[in-house]
Short mmCIF file of C-alpha atoms in Angstrom, two decimals:
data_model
loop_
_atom_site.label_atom_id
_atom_site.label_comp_id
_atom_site.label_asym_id
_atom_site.label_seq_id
_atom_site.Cartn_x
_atom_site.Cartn_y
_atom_site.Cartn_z
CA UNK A 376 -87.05 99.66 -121.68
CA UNK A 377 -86.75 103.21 -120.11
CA UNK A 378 -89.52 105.48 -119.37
CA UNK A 379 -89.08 108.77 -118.70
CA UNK A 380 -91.78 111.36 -116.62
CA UNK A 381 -91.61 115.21 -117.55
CA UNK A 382 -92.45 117.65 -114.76
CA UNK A 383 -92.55 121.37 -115.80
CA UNK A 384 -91.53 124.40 -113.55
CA UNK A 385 -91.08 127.71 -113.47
CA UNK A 386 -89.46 128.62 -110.12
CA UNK A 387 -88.97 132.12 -108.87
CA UNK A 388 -86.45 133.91 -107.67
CA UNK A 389 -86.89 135.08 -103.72
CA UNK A 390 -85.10 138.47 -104.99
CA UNK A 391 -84.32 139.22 -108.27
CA UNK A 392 -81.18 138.25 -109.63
CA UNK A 393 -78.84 141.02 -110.94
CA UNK A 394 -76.46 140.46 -113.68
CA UNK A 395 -74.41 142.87 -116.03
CA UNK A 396 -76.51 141.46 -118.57
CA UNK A 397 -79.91 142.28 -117.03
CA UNK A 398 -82.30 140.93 -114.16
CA UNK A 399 -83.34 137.68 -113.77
CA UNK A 400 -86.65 136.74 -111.84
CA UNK A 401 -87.91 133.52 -112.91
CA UNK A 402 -85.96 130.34 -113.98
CA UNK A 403 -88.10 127.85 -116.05
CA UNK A 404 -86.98 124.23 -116.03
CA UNK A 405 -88.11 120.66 -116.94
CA UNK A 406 -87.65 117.75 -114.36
CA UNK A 407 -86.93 114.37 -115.65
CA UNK A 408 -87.88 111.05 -113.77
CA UNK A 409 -86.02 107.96 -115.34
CA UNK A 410 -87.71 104.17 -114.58
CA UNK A 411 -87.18 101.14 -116.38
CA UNK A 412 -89.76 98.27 -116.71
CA UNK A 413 -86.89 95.80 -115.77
CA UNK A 414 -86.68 97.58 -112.20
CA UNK A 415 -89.63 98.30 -111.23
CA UNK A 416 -89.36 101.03 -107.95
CA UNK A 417 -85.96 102.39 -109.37
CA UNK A 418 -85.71 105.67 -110.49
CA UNK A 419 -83.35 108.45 -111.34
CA UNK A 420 -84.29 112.31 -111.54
CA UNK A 421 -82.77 115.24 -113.90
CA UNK A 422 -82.99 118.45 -114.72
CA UNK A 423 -82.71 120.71 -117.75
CA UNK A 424 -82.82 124.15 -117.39
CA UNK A 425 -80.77 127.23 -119.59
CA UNK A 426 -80.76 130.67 -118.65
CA UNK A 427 -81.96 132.85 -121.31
CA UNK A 428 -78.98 135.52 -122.84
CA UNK A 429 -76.59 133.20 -121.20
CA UNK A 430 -76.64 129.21 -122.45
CA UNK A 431 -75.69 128.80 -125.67
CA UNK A 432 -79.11 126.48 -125.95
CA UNK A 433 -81.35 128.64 -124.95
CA UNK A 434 -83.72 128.75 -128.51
CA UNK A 435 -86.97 128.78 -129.23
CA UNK A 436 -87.06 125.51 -130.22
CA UNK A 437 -85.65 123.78 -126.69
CA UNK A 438 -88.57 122.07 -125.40
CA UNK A 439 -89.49 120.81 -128.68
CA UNK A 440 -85.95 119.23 -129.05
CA UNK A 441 -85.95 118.23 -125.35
CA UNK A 442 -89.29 116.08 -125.57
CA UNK A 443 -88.21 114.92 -128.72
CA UNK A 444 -84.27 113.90 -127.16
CA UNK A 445 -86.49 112.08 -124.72
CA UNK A 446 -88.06 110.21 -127.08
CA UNK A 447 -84.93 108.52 -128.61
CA UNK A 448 -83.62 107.80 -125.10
CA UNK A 449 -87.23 105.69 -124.25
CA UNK A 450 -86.42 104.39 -128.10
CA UNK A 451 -82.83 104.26 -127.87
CA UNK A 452 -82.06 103.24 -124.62
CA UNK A 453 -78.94 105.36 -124.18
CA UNK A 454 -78.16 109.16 -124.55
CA UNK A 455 -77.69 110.48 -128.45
CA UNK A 456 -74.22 112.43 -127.53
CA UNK A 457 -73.50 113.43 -130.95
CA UNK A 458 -77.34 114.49 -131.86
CA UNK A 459 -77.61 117.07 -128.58
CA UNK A 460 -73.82 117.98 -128.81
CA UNK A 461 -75.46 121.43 -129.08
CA UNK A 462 -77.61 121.21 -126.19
CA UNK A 463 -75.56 120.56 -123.06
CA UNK A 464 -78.25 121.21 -120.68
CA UNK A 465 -80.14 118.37 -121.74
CA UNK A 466 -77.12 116.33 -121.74
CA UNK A 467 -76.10 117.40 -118.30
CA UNK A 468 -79.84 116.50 -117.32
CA UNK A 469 -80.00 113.25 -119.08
CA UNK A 470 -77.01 112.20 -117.58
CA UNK A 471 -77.65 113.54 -113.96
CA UNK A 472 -81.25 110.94 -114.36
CA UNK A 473 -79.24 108.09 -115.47
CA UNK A 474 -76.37 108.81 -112.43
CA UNK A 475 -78.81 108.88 -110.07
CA UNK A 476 -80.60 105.88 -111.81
CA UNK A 477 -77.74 103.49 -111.36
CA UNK A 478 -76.55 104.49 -107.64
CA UNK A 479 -80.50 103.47 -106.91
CA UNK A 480 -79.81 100.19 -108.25
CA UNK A 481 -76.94 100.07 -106.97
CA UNK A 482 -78.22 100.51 -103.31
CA UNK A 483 -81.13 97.97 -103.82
CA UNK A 484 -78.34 95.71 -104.96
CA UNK A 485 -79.97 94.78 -107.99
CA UNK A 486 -77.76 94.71 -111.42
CA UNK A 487 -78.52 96.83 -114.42
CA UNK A 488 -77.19 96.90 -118.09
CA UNK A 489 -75.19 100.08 -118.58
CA UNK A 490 -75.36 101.25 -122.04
CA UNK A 491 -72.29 101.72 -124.38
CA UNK A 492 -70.37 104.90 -123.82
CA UNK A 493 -72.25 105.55 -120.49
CA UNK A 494 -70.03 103.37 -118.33
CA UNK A 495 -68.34 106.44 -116.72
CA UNK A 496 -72.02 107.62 -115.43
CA UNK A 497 -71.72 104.96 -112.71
CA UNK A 498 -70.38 105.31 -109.21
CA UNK A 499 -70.44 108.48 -109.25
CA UNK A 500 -72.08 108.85 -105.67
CA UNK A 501 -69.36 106.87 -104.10
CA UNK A 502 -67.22 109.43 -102.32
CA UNK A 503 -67.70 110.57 -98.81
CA UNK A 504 -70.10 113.77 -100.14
CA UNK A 505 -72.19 111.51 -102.14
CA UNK A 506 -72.25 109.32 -99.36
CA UNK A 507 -73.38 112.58 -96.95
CA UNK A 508 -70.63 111.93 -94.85
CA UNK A 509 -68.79 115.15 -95.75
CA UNK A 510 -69.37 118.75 -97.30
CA UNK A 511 -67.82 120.99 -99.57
CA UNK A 512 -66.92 124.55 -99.32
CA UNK A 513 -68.29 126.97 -101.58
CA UNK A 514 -68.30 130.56 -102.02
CA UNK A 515 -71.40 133.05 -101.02
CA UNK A 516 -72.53 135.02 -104.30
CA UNK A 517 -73.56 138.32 -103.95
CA UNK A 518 -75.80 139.02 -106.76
CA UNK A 519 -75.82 142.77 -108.39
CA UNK A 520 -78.11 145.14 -106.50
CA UNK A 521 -77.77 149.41 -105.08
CA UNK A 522 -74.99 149.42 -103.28
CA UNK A 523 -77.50 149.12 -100.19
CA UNK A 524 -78.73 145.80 -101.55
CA UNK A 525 -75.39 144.27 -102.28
CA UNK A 526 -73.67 146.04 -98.79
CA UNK A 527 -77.04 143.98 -97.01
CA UNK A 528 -76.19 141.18 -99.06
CA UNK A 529 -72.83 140.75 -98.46
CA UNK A 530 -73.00 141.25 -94.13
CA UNK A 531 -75.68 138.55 -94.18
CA UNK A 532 -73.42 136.28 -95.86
CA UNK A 533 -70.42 136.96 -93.66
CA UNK A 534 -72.87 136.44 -90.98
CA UNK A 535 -74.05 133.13 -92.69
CA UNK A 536 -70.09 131.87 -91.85
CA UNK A 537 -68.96 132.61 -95.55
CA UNK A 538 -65.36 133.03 -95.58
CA UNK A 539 -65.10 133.32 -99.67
CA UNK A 540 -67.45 135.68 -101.02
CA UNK A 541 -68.30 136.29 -104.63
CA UNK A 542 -69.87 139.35 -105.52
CA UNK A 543 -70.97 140.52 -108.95
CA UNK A 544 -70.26 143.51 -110.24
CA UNK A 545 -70.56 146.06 -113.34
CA UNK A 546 -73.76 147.27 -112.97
CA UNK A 547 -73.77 150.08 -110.80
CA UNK A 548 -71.38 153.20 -110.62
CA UNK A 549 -67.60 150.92 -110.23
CA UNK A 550 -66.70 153.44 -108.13
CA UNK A 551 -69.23 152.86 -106.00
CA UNK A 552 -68.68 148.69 -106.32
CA UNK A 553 -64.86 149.92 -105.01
CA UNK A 554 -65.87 151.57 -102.13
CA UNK A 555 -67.98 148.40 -100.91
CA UNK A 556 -64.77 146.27 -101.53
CA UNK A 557 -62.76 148.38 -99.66
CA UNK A 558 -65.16 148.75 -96.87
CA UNK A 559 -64.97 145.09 -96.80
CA UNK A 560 -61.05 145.02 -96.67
CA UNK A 561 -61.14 147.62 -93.97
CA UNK A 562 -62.81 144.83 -92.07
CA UNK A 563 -61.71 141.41 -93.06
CA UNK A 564 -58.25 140.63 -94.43
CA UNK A 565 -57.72 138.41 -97.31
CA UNK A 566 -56.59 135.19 -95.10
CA UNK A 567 -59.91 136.32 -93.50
CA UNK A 568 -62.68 136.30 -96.09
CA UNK A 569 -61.10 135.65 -99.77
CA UNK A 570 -62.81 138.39 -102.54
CA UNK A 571 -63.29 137.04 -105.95
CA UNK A 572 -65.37 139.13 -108.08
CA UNK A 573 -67.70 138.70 -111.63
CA UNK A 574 -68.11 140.50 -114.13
CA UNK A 575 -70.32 139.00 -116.86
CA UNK A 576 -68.64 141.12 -119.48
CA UNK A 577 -69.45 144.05 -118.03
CA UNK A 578 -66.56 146.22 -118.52
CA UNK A 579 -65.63 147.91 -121.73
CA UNK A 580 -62.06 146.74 -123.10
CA UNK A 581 -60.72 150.12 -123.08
CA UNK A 582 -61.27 150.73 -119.66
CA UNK A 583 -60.92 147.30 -118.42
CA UNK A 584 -57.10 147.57 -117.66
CA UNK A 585 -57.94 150.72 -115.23
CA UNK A 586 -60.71 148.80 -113.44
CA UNK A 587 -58.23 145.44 -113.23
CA UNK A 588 -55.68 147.48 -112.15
CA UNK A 589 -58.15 149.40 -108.96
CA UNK A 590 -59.70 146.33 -108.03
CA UNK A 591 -56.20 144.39 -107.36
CA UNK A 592 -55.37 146.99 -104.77
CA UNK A 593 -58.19 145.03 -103.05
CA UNK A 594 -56.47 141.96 -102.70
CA UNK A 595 -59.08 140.28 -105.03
CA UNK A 596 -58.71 136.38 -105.73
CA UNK A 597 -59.53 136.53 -109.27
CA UNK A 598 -62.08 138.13 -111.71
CA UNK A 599 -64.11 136.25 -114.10
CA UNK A 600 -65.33 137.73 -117.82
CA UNK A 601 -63.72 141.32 -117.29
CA UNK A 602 -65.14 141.79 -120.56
CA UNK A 603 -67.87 140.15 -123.55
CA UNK A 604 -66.80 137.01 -124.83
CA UNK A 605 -65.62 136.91 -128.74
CA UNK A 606 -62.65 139.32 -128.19
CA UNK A 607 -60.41 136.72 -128.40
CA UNK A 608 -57.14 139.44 -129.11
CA UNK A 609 -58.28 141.88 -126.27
CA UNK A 610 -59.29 138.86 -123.85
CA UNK A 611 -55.63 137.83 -124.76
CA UNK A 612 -53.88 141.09 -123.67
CA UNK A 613 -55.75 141.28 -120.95
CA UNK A 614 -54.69 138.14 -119.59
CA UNK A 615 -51.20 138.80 -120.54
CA UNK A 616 -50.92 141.80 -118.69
CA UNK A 617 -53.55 142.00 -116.09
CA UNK A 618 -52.50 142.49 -112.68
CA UNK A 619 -55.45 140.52 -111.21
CA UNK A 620 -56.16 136.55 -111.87
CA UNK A 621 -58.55 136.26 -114.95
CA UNK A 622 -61.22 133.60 -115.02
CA UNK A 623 -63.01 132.64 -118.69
CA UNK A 624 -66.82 132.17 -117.93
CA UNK A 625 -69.34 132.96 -120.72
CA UNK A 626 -66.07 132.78 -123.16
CA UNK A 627 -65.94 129.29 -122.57
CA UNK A 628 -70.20 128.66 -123.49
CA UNK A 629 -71.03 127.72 -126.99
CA UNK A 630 -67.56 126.74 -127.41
CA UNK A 631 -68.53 122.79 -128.45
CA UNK A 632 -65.55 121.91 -130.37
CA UNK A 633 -62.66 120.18 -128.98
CA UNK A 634 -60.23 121.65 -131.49
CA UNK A 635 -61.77 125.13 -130.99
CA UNK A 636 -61.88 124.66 -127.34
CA UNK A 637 -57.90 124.26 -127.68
CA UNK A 638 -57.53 127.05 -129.71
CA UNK A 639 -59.50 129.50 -127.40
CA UNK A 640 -57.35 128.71 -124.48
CA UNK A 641 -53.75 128.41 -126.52
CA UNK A 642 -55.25 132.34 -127.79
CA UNK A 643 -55.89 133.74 -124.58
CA UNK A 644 -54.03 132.07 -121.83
CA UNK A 645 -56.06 132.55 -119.00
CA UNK A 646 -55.63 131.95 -115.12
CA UNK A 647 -58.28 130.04 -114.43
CA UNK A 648 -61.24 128.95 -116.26
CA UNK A 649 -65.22 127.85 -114.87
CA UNK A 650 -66.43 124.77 -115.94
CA UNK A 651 -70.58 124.95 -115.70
CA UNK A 652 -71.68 121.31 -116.83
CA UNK A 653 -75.02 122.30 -117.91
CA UNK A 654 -73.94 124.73 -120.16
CA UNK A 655 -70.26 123.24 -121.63
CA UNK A 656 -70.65 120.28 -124.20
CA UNK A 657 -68.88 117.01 -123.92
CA UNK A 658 -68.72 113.81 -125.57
CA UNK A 659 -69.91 110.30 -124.43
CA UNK A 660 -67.10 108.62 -122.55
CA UNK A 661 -65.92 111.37 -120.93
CA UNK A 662 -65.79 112.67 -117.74
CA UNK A 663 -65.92 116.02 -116.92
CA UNK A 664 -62.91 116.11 -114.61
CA UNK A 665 -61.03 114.59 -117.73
CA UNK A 666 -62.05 117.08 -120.06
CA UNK A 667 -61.36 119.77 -117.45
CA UNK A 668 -57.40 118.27 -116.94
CA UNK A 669 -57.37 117.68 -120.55
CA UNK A 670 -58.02 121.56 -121.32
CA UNK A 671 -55.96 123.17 -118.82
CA UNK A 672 -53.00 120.81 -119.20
CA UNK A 673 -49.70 122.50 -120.29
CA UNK A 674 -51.81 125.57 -120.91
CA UNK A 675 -50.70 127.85 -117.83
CA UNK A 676 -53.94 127.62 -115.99
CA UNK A 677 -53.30 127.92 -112.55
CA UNK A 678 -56.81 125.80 -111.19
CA UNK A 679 -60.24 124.68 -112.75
CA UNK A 680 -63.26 126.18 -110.52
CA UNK A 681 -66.00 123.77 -111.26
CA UNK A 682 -69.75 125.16 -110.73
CA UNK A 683 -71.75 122.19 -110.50
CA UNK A 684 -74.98 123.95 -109.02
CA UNK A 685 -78.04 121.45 -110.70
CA UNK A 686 -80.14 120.40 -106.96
CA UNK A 687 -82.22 117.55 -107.65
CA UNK A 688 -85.52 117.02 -106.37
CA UNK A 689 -83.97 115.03 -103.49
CA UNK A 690 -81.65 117.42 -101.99
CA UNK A 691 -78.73 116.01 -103.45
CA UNK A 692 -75.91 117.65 -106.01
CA UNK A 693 -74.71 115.55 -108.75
CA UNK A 694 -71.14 115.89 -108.60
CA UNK A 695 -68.69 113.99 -110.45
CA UNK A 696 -66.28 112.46 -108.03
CA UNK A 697 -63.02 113.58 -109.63
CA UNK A 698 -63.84 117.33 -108.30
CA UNK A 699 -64.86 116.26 -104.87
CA UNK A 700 -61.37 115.84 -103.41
CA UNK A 701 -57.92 116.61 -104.82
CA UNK A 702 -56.70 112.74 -104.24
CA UNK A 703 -59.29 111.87 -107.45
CA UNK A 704 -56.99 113.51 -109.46
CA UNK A 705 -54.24 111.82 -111.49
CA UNK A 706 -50.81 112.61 -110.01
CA UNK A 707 -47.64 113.86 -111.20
CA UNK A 708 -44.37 111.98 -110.70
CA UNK A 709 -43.83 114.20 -107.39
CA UNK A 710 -47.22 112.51 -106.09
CA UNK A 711 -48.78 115.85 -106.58
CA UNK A 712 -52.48 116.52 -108.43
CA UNK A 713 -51.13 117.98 -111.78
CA UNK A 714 -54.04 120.38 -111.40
CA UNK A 715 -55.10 121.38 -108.40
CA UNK A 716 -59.46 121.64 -108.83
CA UNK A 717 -61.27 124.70 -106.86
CA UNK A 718 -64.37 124.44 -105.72
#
């Protein structure tokens, strides 16, 4: 029978965190410790966290549901998928314990029953970053700030070694967010220090064309959520006629239907999309590589960027093998990946 241990948090951010849809300064989560009365000094750890205006289960009524989840699992003995369908942060967290859970056994090389449906939560340390032996490159994020701020901001990360740098924008003046871009570009070329930028939604659709249209003099990688989510029509003719890569990010939260999930991207065609595990729904048996191939197959997206950001209390990132290396992917007839995963 499983057990599971609630820890509470609320962690704070070292500066506050800037976003087109406010300022975020504390980040309130619930860490999960999974044991098992069969294997005694085994354990797996989780966490299950939203971000308030953001995750699509983010209510009032989340740590009531998540206590009560946890419950069913101790009861259960396996993860309700089609109960918490609406909460994917507790899925994400749930499964994250029970990952972690099995690669312990694993390495004491004792055996454990793996529930139904939860098969493809196994093994999933067994690549050469799970194992520690090698990293993965990821992009420094700039968060929204003055222009002093985000100009400090963005030298220390170029000093940090960043060579991709991420920097949110649509809060302050734009023109003002141009002239740090180009101050960067008068610098660093793009084979030097790749630009992608974020928007959260922050532009208006009527201007949004303009602003696409200044920034790709920039040599910008892509943008993500030029504008709101729920404009699937103006999303659509944006991505149609955009000059700069568009990326769907918040358009792509709360979207928990697989049918729906089709029809969003067969609507509005975008370049790339941003998978965030804790906040995109998914069924049991599947993995979220799958469901990433699944959705961008034959739909014209160039690459998948997968944020998988949830640090354990270990030091470790969960991340499912399939979007550690390009290899993990299944391969075309040419021996190519048939979609290339960006990290």
């Amino acid at each position: 029978m499983y057990k599971i241990d609630i820890l509470e948090r609320t962690l704070h951010f070292k500066q506050p965190a800037g976003t087109s849809r406010g300022v975020y300064t504390t980040r309130h989560s619930y860490y999960l410790t999974l044991t098992s009365d069969e294997l005694p000094g085994v354990e797996g750890v989780g966490e299950c966290a939203t971000l308030p205006d953001l995750s699509c289960d983010a209510k009032p009524e989340y740590e009531m549901t998540f206590r009560q989840v946890c419950q069913m699992v101790e009861q259960m003995g396996r993860i309700p998928y089609d109960m918490i369908r609406a909460y994917p942060s507790i899925t994400f967290g749930l499964e994250t314990a029970f990952a972690s859970f099995f690669d312990a056994a694993k390495k004491q090389n004792l055996s454990v029953s793996v529930p139904a449906g939860m098969e493809n939560l196994t093994d999933l340390f067994d690549s050469p970053f799970g194992r520690g032996e090698e990293g993965i490159t990821i992009n420094g994020l700039v968060w929204m700030g003055t222009y002093e701020e985000m100009l400090a901001r963005l030298e220390e990360k170029l000093q940090a070694g960043f060579h991709c740098v991420k920097l949110k924008i649509g809060a302050i003046d734009f023109f003002k967010e141009l002239d740090l871009i180009k101050r960067i570009r008068d610098v660093y070329t793009q084979e030097q220090v790749e630009l992608r930028v974020d928007a959260n939604g922050g532009f208006l659709p009527e201007n949004a064309m303009s602003q696409l249209e200044a920034l790709a003099k920039y040599d910008i990688h892509s943008i993500e959520q030029p504008i709101k989510q729920h404009q699937w029509p103006k999303m659509a003719q944006l991505c149609r006629e955009t000059p700069l890569p568009i990326a769907l990010d918040e358009e792509l939260i709360g979207v928990n239907v697989r049918s729906m999930k089709e029809a969003l991207l067969d609507t509005i065609h975008p370049q790339y999309i941003i998978l965030k595990p804790f906040m995109l729904a998914k069924k049991k048996d599947e993995k979220f590589g799958e469901i990433a191939v699944l959705l961008s197959e034959d739909k014209g997206i160039k690459k998948v960027e997968a944020t998988i950001r949830r640090l354990l209390s270990d030091h470790k990132y969960w991340i499912p093998r399939e979007f550690l290396h390009v290899d993990h992917l299944p391969l075309t007839e040419t021996g190519k990946p048939k979609r290339s995963i960006l990290l």
